[in-house]
Every structure is written in structure tokens, then in C-alpha cells.
Short mmCIF file of C-alpha atoms and ligand atoms in Angstrom, two decimals:
data_model
loop_
_atom_site.label_atom_id
_atom_site.label_comp_id
_atom_site.label_asym_id
_atom_site.label_seq_id
_atom_site.Cartn_x
_atom_site.Cartn_y
_atom_site.Cartn_z
CA MET S 1 -8.28 40.80 -134.94
CA THR S 2 -10.77 39.81 -131.66
CA GLU S 3 -13.08 37.15 -132.45
CA LEU S 4 -16.61 37.41 -130.53
CA LEU S 5 -17.91 34.56 -129.77
CA THR S 6 -21.41 33.42 -128.86
CA ALA S 7 -21.74 31.53 -124.96
CA ASP S 8 -22.59 28.59 -126.88
CA ASP S 9 -21.02 24.48 -126.86
CA ALA S 10 -18.81 26.13 -129.86
CA GLY S 11 -17.88 29.41 -128.32
CA VAL S 12 -16.79 27.83 -125.21
CA ALA S 13 -14.36 25.28 -126.95
CA ARG S 14 -13.28 27.95 -128.84
CA ALA S 15 -12.22 30.10 -125.68
CA ALA S 16 -10.76 27.03 -123.60
CA ALA S 17 -8.20 26.20 -126.70
CA VAL S 18 -7.30 29.92 -127.26
CA LEU S 19 -6.63 29.91 -123.78
CA THR S 20 -4.69 26.37 -123.38
CA ALA S 21 -2.19 27.66 -126.41
CA GLY S 22 -1.64 30.52 -124.23
CA GLY S 23 -4.30 32.74 -125.66
CA VAL S 24 -6.10 35.84 -124.09
CA VAL S 25 -9.71 35.25 -123.69
CA ALA S 26 -12.53 38.11 -122.43
CA ILE S 27 -14.84 35.57 -120.75
CA PRO S 28 -18.46 37.11 -118.37
CA THR S 29 -18.65 36.01 -114.15
CA GLU S 30 -20.85 36.79 -112.12
CA THR S 31 -19.11 40.05 -110.91
CA VAL S 32 -17.26 41.71 -113.78
CA TYR S 33 -15.79 40.26 -117.20
CA GLY S 34 -12.39 38.20 -116.63
CA LEU S 35 -10.00 38.81 -119.23
CA ALA S 36 -8.38 35.28 -118.37
CA VAL S 37 -5.45 33.60 -119.27
CA ARG S 38 -2.80 30.60 -118.32
CA ALA S 39 -2.10 31.76 -114.84
CA ASP S 40 0.58 29.06 -114.84
CA ASP S 41 2.08 31.01 -117.81
CA ALA S 42 4.72 33.73 -117.81
CA ASP S 43 3.87 34.73 -121.34
CA ALA S 44 0.45 34.27 -121.19
CA VAL S 45 -0.07 36.50 -117.96
CA ALA S 46 2.40 38.89 -119.70
CA ARG S 47 -0.14 39.52 -122.61
CA VAL S 48 -3.14 40.20 -120.37
CA PHE S 49 -1.08 42.93 -118.58
CA ALA S 50 -0.08 44.69 -122.11
CA ALA S 51 -3.10 44.48 -123.25
CA LYS S 52 -4.39 46.16 -119.95
CA GLY S 53 -2.16 48.81 -119.54
CA ARG S 54 -1.89 47.17 -115.56
CA PRO S 55 1.10 48.35 -113.62
CA ALA S 56 3.00 45.34 -113.63
CA ASP S 57 2.86 45.59 -109.34
CA ASN S 58 -0.98 45.52 -109.35
CA PRO S 59 -1.42 41.13 -109.48
CA LEU S 60 -4.59 39.22 -110.94
CA ILE S 61 -6.96 36.87 -109.33
CA VAL S 62 -6.59 33.06 -109.98
CA HIS S 63 -10.07 31.80 -110.90
CA VAL S 64 -10.32 27.76 -110.38
CA ALA S 65 -13.21 26.00 -110.75
CA ASP S 66 -13.64 24.33 -107.82
CA ALA S 67 -12.66 25.68 -103.82
CA ALA S 68 -10.81 22.41 -103.61
CA ASP S 69 -8.60 23.77 -106.52
CA ALA S 70 -7.62 26.52 -104.19
CA ALA S 71 -4.45 24.51 -103.43
CA THR S 72 -3.62 23.62 -106.66
CA VAL S 73 -2.60 28.53 -106.51
CA ALA S 74 -1.93 28.10 -102.66
CA ALA S 75 1.11 26.60 -100.85
CA ALA S 76 -1.27 26.38 -97.67
CA VAL S 77 -5.53 27.08 -97.83
CA THR S 78 -5.93 28.23 -93.89
CA PRO S 79 -8.97 27.11 -91.86
CA LEU S 80 -10.69 30.50 -92.53
CA ALA S 81 -10.19 30.22 -96.20
CA VAL S 82 -11.73 26.62 -96.38
CA ARG S 83 -14.76 27.96 -94.12
CA LEU S 84 -14.94 31.09 -96.12
CA LEU S 85 -14.69 29.18 -99.59
CA ALA S 86 -17.39 26.37 -97.99
CA ARG S 87 -19.92 29.10 -97.83
CA PHE S 88 -19.19 31.71 -100.92
CA ALA S 89 -18.28 29.85 -103.16
CA PRO S 90 -18.95 29.42 -105.74
CA GLY S 91 -19.25 33.16 -105.79
CA PRO S 92 -17.97 36.40 -105.74
CA LEU S 93 -15.24 36.48 -103.06
CA THR S 94 -12.08 36.29 -103.13
CA VAL S 95 -9.24 34.46 -100.96
CA VAL S 96 -5.26 35.78 -100.61
CA LEU S 97 -3.24 32.66 -98.93
CA PRO S 98 0.48 31.83 -99.63
CA ALA S 99 0.77 31.66 -103.09
CA ARG S 100 2.63 27.88 -104.60
CA PRO S 101 6.37 28.76 -105.38
CA GLY S 102 5.92 27.40 -108.48
CA LEU S 103 3.26 29.73 -109.49
CA PRO S 104 4.58 32.37 -112.09
CA ARG S 105 6.20 35.68 -110.22
CA ALA S 106 4.06 38.04 -112.75
CA THR S 107 0.79 36.09 -112.00
CA THR S 108 0.99 37.62 -108.42
CA GLY S 109 2.61 40.44 -109.13
CA GLY S 110 6.02 39.84 -107.60
CA LEU S 111 4.02 38.54 -104.02
CA ASP S 112 4.10 35.24 -101.97
CA THR S 113 0.45 35.39 -101.41
CA VAL S 114 -1.91 34.81 -104.61
CA ALA S 115 -5.75 35.62 -104.42
CA VAL S 116 -8.04 32.43 -105.23
CA ARG S 117 -11.52 32.88 -106.36
CA VAL S 118 -14.50 30.50 -107.73
CA PRO S 119 -16.64 32.12 -109.98
CA ALA S 120 -20.25 31.16 -110.07
CA HIS S 121 -21.02 32.25 -113.60
CA PRO S 122 -22.39 28.95 -115.49
CA VAL S 123 -19.89 30.13 -118.72
CA ALA S 124 -16.95 31.09 -116.61
CA ARG S 125 -17.92 27.42 -115.01
CA ARG S 126 -17.49 25.59 -118.23
CA VAL S 127 -15.11 27.24 -119.81
CA LEU S 128 -12.19 25.99 -116.17
CA ALA S 129 -14.03 23.10 -116.61
CA ALA S 130 -13.13 22.73 -120.41
CA CYS S 131 -9.79 24.09 -119.86
CA GLY S 132 -8.68 22.04 -116.44
CA LEU S 133 -6.63 24.73 -115.36
CA PRO S 134 -6.13 27.66 -113.37
CA LEU S 135 -7.16 30.76 -115.18
CA ALA S 136 -5.95 34.25 -114.07
CA ALA S 137 -8.50 37.17 -115.29
CA PRO S 138 -8.47 40.48 -114.12
CA SER S 139 -10.78 42.88 -115.26
CA ALA S 140 -11.78 43.28 -118.80
CA ASN S 141 -11.22 46.39 -119.32
CA ARG S 142 -8.03 48.66 -119.83
CA SER S 143 -6.88 50.41 -117.25
CA GLY S 144 -8.37 53.65 -115.88
CA ARG S 145 -11.32 52.67 -117.26
CA PRO S 146 -14.54 51.20 -115.46
CA SER S 147 -14.84 47.21 -115.26
CA PRO S 148 -16.68 45.96 -118.05
CA THR S 149 -20.14 44.62 -117.69
CA THR S 150 -21.35 43.48 -120.75
CA ALA S 151 -18.80 42.47 -124.23
CA ALA S 152 -19.45 45.99 -125.79
CA HIS S 153 -17.33 47.34 -122.95
CA VAL S 154 -14.65 44.93 -123.21
CA LEU S 155 -14.26 45.62 -127.26
CA ALA S 156 -14.78 49.11 -126.37
CA ASP S 157 -11.93 49.02 -124.97
CA LEU S 158 -9.57 46.32 -125.92
CA ASP S 159 -10.99 45.10 -129.60
CA GLY S 160 -7.89 44.30 -131.21
CA ARG S 161 -5.41 43.53 -128.06
CA ILE S 162 -6.90 40.42 -126.59
CA ASP S 163 -7.55 36.95 -129.31
CA ALA S 164 -11.53 36.58 -128.32
CA VAL S 165 -14.63 38.14 -126.16
CA LEU S 166 -16.76 35.29 -125.42
CA ASP S 167 -20.25 36.60 -124.06
CA GLY S 168 -22.61 36.05 -121.84
CA GLY S 169 -24.61 39.06 -121.79
CA PRO S 170 -24.92 40.98 -119.20
CA THR S 171 -23.45 40.53 -115.64
CA GLU S 172 -25.35 40.16 -113.09
CA LEU S 173 -23.60 41.97 -110.19
CA GLY S 174 -21.75 44.53 -111.76
CA LEU S 175 -19.05 45.07 -109.10
CA GLU S 176 -15.46 43.83 -108.70
CA SER S 177 -15.64 40.52 -105.95
CA THR S 178 -14.72 41.15 -102.15
CA VAL S 179 -11.29 40.83 -101.82
CA VAL S 180 -10.60 39.37 -98.00
CA ASP S 181 -6.73 38.56 -96.96
CA ALA S 182 -7.76 35.31 -95.43
CA ARG S 183 -4.46 33.90 -94.13
CA GLY S 184 -5.07 34.52 -90.55
CA ASP S 185 -7.48 33.74 -88.08
CA VAL S 186 -10.32 36.58 -88.98
CA PRO S 187 -10.89 37.71 -92.81
CA VAL S 188 -9.66 41.07 -93.36
CA VAL S 189 -11.58 42.95 -96.48
CA LEU S 190 -9.00 44.14 -98.97
CA ARG S 191 -12.04 45.97 -101.29
CA GLU S 192 -15.58 45.87 -100.79
CA GLY S 193 -17.29 43.96 -102.89
CA SER S 194 -20.98 42.12 -103.03
CA VAL S 195 -19.99 39.68 -100.57
CA SER S 196 -20.63 42.15 -97.14
CA ARG S 197 -19.02 42.68 -94.42
CA GLU S 198 -22.42 40.99 -92.60
CA ASP S 199 -22.15 38.23 -94.46
CA LEU S 200 -18.33 37.68 -93.49
CA ALA S 201 -20.11 38.08 -89.69
CA ALA S 202 -21.96 35.83 -89.88
CA THR S 203 -19.54 32.74 -90.73
CA GLY S 204 -19.00 33.77 -87.30
CA ALA S 205 -15.87 35.26 -87.89
CA ALA S 206 -16.17 39.20 -88.01
CA PRO S 207 -13.95 41.10 -90.25
CA ALA S 208 -10.76 43.27 -88.99
CA GLU S 209 -9.65 46.30 -90.12
CA VAL S 210 -6.81 46.58 -92.43
CA GLY S 211 -3.78 47.62 -90.15
CA ALA S 212 -5.20 46.54 -87.18
CA ALA S 213 -3.20 44.20 -85.01
CA GLY S 214 -0.86 41.27 -87.53
CA THR S 215 -2.63 42.67 -90.63
CA ASP S 216 -0.53 44.44 -93.38
CA ALA S 217 -1.46 42.91 -95.96
CA ARG S 218 -3.34 45.31 -98.85
CA ALA S 219 -5.21 45.35 -102.26
CA PRO S 220 -2.32 46.33 -104.59
CA GLY S 221 -4.93 47.23 -106.84
CA THR S 222 -6.47 50.28 -104.41
CA ARG S 223 -2.87 52.15 -104.16
CA HIS S 224 -2.92 52.42 -107.68
CA ARG S 225 -4.67 55.26 -109.67
CA HIS S 226 -8.06 55.30 -109.84
CA TYR S 227 -10.72 55.36 -112.77
CA ALA S 228 -12.06 58.90 -113.13
CA PRO S 229 -14.87 59.61 -115.18
CA GLY S 230 -14.55 61.86 -117.66
CA LEU S 231 -17.49 64.22 -116.29
CA PRO S 232 -17.77 65.19 -112.21
CA VAL S 233 -19.59 62.88 -110.42
CA HIS S 234 -21.80 64.05 -107.55
CA VAL S 235 -23.27 61.94 -105.20
CA ALA S 236 -25.98 62.72 -102.79
CA ARG S 237 -27.95 61.20 -99.97
CA PRO S 238 -31.19 59.04 -100.71
CA GLY S 239 -34.32 61.25 -102.47
CA THR S 240 -31.90 64.06 -102.56
CA GLY S 241 -31.06 63.79 -105.75
CA ASP S 242 -33.43 65.61 -107.61
CA GLY S 243 -32.60 68.79 -105.93
CA LEU S 244 -28.88 68.94 -106.52
CA ALA S 245 -29.26 67.76 -110.01
CA SER S 246 -31.74 71.01 -110.81
CA ARG S 247 -28.96 73.04 -109.21
CA LEU S 248 -26.18 71.71 -111.77
CA ALA S 249 -28.14 72.34 -114.27
CA ALA S 250 -28.93 76.11 -114.18
CA ALA S 251 -24.93 76.42 -115.51
CA PRO S 252 -24.83 75.34 -119.36
CA GLY S 253 -24.85 71.56 -120.85
CA PRO S 254 -27.09 68.36 -120.07
CA VAL S 255 -26.57 66.43 -116.14
CA GLY S 256 -27.21 63.05 -115.66
CA LEU S 257 -29.29 61.58 -112.80
CA VAL S 258 -29.51 58.23 -110.96
CA ARG S 259 -32.03 57.82 -108.78
CA VAL S 260 -32.04 54.79 -106.17
CA GLY S 261 -35.54 53.78 -103.83
CA PRO S 262 -39.14 54.45 -104.06
CA ALA S 263 -40.59 56.90 -107.59
CA ARG S 264 -40.57 60.33 -106.74
CA SER S 265 -42.64 63.48 -108.32
CA ASP S 266 -40.87 66.84 -106.72
CA GLY S 267 -39.54 69.31 -109.51
CA GLY S 268 -40.73 69.47 -113.14
CA PRO S 269 -44.01 69.86 -115.11
CA ASP S 270 -43.52 66.22 -116.35
CA GLY S 271 -42.74 64.96 -112.80
CA GLY S 272 -39.23 65.42 -112.97
CA PRO S 273 -36.97 67.36 -112.17
CA PRO S 274 -36.85 70.89 -113.82
CA GLY S 275 -33.20 72.02 -115.63
CA ASP S 276 -32.28 69.90 -118.07
CA VAL S 277 -31.89 67.27 -116.29
CA ARG S 278 -31.94 63.47 -117.48
CA VAL S 279 -33.10 60.88 -115.68
CA LEU S 280 -30.59 57.83 -116.97
CA ALA S 281 -31.88 55.88 -114.46
CA ASP S 282 -34.82 54.62 -111.33
CA LEU S 283 -32.93 51.95 -109.40
CA PRO S 284 -34.61 50.17 -106.88
CA ASP S 285 -32.02 49.17 -104.99
CA ALA S 286 -28.29 49.30 -103.96
CA ALA S 287 -27.72 45.82 -105.76
CA ALA S 288 -29.53 47.21 -108.88
CA LEU S 289 -27.32 50.38 -109.10
CA GLY S 290 -24.47 48.45 -108.43
CA ALA S 291 -25.30 46.08 -111.46
CA ALA S 292 -26.10 49.14 -113.41
CA LEU S 293 -23.06 52.43 -112.42
CA TYR S 294 -20.20 50.94 -114.90
CA GLY S 295 -22.67 50.99 -117.55
CA LEU S 296 -24.08 54.09 -116.51
CA LEU S 297 -20.53 55.90 -115.83
CA ARG S 298 -19.97 54.49 -119.30
CA THR S 299 -23.07 55.60 -121.41
CA ALA S 300 -23.37 59.51 -119.47
CA GLU S 301 -19.11 59.76 -120.44
CA ASP S 302 -20.18 58.77 -124.33
CA VAL S 303 -23.85 61.10 -125.07
CA GLY S 304 -21.27 63.88 -123.47
CA LEU S 305 -23.18 64.80 -120.30
CA THR S 306 -22.09 67.84 -118.35
CA ALA S 307 -21.92 66.36 -114.72
CA LEU S 308 -23.94 63.07 -113.10
CA VAL S 309 -25.59 62.89 -110.30
CA ILE S 310 -26.11 59.40 -108.53
CA GLU S 311 -28.05 58.80 -105.58
CA GLY S 312 -26.18 57.21 -103.17
CA VAL S 313 -27.19 54.62 -101.27
CA ALA S 314 -27.08 53.68 -97.47
CA PRO S 315 -23.24 51.99 -96.93
CA VAL S 316 -24.79 49.38 -95.21
CA GLY S 317 -24.30 45.55 -96.83
CA ILE S 318 -23.59 45.73 -99.84
CA GLY S 319 -24.70 49.51 -100.05
CA ARG S 320 -21.04 49.60 -98.49
CA ALA S 321 -19.85 48.54 -101.94
CA VAL S 322 -21.32 50.26 -103.89
CA MET S 323 -20.64 53.62 -101.81
CA ASP S 324 -16.75 52.96 -102.02
CA ARG S 325 -17.06 52.54 -105.98
CA LEU S 326 -18.54 55.69 -105.59
CA THR S 327 -17.43 57.84 -103.48
CA ARG S 328 -13.72 57.09 -105.27
CA ALA S 329 -15.74 58.30 -108.41
CA ALA S 330 -16.73 61.32 -107.11
CA ALA S 331 -13.11 61.76 -105.81
CA ALA S 332 -11.12 61.34 -109.13
CA SER S 333 -13.14 63.29 -111.18
CA GLY S 334 -13.78 66.05 -109.11
CA GLY S 335 -17.38 65.52 -107.89
CA SER S 336 -18.40 66.29 -104.31
CA GLY S 337 -19.68 63.82 -102.12
CA GLY S 338 -19.55 60.17 -101.33
CA SER S 339 -18.41 57.83 -98.39
CA GLY S 340 -21.70 58.90 -95.76
CA GLY S 341 -23.80 59.91 -98.51
CA GLU S 342 -22.91 63.52 -97.48
CA ASP S 343 -26.41 66.03 -98.07
CA LEU S 344 -25.17 68.26 -100.53
CA VAL S 345 -28.57 70.11 -101.77
CA GLY S 346 -28.66 73.83 -100.00
CA ARG S 347 -24.82 73.93 -100.31
CA PRO S 348 -23.56 75.04 -103.70
CA PRO S 349 -21.97 72.26 -105.12
CA ALA S 350 -18.22 71.96 -105.13
P1 AMP A 401 -9.09 42.99 -110.43
O1 AMP A 401 -8.95 41.70 -111.01
O2 AMP A 401 -8.74 44.05 -111.94
O3 AMP A 401 -10.73 44.03 -110.06
O4 AMP A 401 -8.18 43.55 -109.71
C1 AMP A 401 -7.96 42.30 -108.80
C2 AMP A 401 -7.84 43.16 -107.44
O5 AMP A 401 -7.12 42.04 -106.40
C3 AMP A 401 -6.63 44.35 -107.15
O6 AMP A 401 -7.08 45.01 -106.65
C4 AMP A 401 -5.42 43.14 -106.49
O7 AMP A 401 -4.46 44.27 -106.23
C5 AMP A 401 -5.82 42.46 -105.65
N1 AMP A 401 -4.98 41.66 -105.54
C6 AMP A 401 -4.77 40.18 -106.19
N2 AMP A 401 -4.02 39.02 -105.92
C7 AMP A 401 -3.43 40.32 -104.48
C8 AMP A 401 -3.15 39.92 -103.22
N3 AMP A 401 -1.99 38.66 -103.41
N4 AMP A 401 -2.39 40.21 -102.44
C9 AMP A 401 -3.77 40.98 -101.99
N5 AMP A 401 -4.78 42.05 -103.46
C10 AMP A 401 -4.21 41.11 -104.52
MG1 MG A 402 -9.46 45.80 -112.38
#
């Protein structure tokens, strides 16, 4: 049985006790729910891989209470990492550094580097403080499923497979952290997230591309088979989603539509698009879509839509991370669009 814990003093104390004893507990962070275990305990770490069905060569992010604690798992905290952590910790930035030799190889997926983050979520911080240990925590979903942004998502994937979930309500950001290789002089973005390239550049170190001279690290996770939504996901340019959804709705079955930007009224009699199109969400901006995206994908599957149209967002700032996830969802599901937010209206959807 998986215990469902409330994020009050008793729940945090219980979570910390289970974790300290080597158990597996899902905890809220400001990005997504993390599946936490002691980072220093190879057996506990093995339990997290088993619960998720995660490939053993995909390393875990180690969460620490404070930027100064990065040194407890990293062999060296580079001047770049010190600068980035001073600016973005606590928050949704993960830095990759040389690993301390004592860290279990299971935690680092066999690499000689370690990914470190200081979460900002007050519940995650209380759990870390109560444990007094670094906690390894990948996203608390079964491998191949979207990252969970509520305790209910965690239970849908992992009920009976983990010891407990600490319910801290829906997560604020909804996208996984930005992962940056901070071993050199310039940050190398391994995974897009809420800390944008523009945010990184504003600290004085413009990020370099993976593969640029002297940058070899990749986030192993980005190599693995991506979560494939159970229905085709189509990404349309901002303002064109209604038209694409209506065209898709000509085929049998309901089509879901997620619109981003100012409300529009092109289409059907009630001001919505014609055809069997269900507007799942009207969202103000890319950040709101980032927060809602994984929940919307789960809903779209659960209610049996035949396709989902998401109006793409401009790939700048946090929009780049959102578009990264949308492009992957579209490609893995046999949908269309993404990256630049192609205008698919006027062309038959692929
Ligand atoms: P998750 O916690 O499930 O969001 O996944 C963590 C991400 O960080 C995955 O894409 C990992 O491959 C990546 N990551 C973790 N540790 C490292 C590392 N040492 N070097 C590069 N990427 C890492
Ligand atoms: Mg994950």
C-alpha cells in the first residue's frame, strides 16, 4: 500500500522517517512531483529505478537543502556553478558537476558527473531539512508517462509501487527543471526548462550549444524513448488552433483544443470552433500552458479524445521549454507541428 500523506507537520515528519529508513516517497517540488530516496543509499536508489521502470543508465537529479550543500555530492563546485546557484537556487535549475567518488553509481547512472538542484517548494525544503540528507528524485511517473503535477497523477502511475506520496497540491511550474552542464566556463543547456536561455545569458554567461567545442555532455534522459501520448498531438501556430481542430473534427470522434493567448471567437455558433471540438483550456500564456500541459495530456487520454490540438507558443523565453515538450509529444504520438509552430491550417494534417 502507498500511504497518502498530507503536507502538514505530521506528514512531513512521516515522509522524512520513511526516507531516512531507505523508503521511496513522492514529494512535491515547484516543477513536478519527484520520487525521492536517499541519494547515498544504493539499495534505496535501486528501488526508485524499479518503481519507475527507469533505464539504469538514466541518472537521477540529487536534491539538496541549500546551494552550499552541492559540495556534499559534487567533487568540485565550479565558479560557474557557484554563480548560477547564487542566482537561481532555490529554483528550477539543475547543475551538472563532477561527482564525488563516494556517491553510488546507481545515482549517477554510472557517470562521473552528478546533477544537483535546490528545490524552492516549501514542502520539498521541509522534507530535505527534516532528513538532513541529499535526496535523489526523478519525476514521480512510470517511465514512458508524463511527469506528474498532482498527487493523483503520482498514484495513477505508482500506487502500490512506492511507500508514500506527500500531497502538496498541484505544482506551480509543471515542467521539469532546466539542466545545465556547469563544469566549464559557460553553461551548456542539456534540457530546456523554466530557467530560460535568456535568464542564463542575463547572468553574464551566454549558454553554449551541446556539441560546441569542449562540450560533450548530454542529458542521458533525452536519448531515451520519449513519453508517447496515447492520441495524436498536433501543434498549431498561435491563433490557428481553432481551424486545425475543426478540420480534424471532420473525422469521427471528439477533438480536444487547447488555446493560448487572448480569447477568440472564430467558428461555431457558441463562439467556439465548429465540429465536435472540445475546448479543454483557454490559457493566457506559455507559462500557464507549461503548468497545465502534463495534466491536459493525461486528461485527453482519459476522456478518449481522438486527437489533441495545442496552439503552439512562440519558442522564446519559457516558451522554448514548452515548445520542446510539445514538439516531442507531437513527434512521439504521430501528430504534427512543433518547434517553430508551423502553420498547419490550409494543409491536411499529417
Ligand atoms: P527527471 O528527474 O526524470 O526529470 O530526469 C532528470 C534528467 O536529468 C534526465 O534527462 C537525466 O538524463 C538528466 N541528468 C541527470 N543526471 C545527469 C548527469 N550527471 N549528466 C547529464 N544529465 C543528467
Ligand atoms: Mg522524468
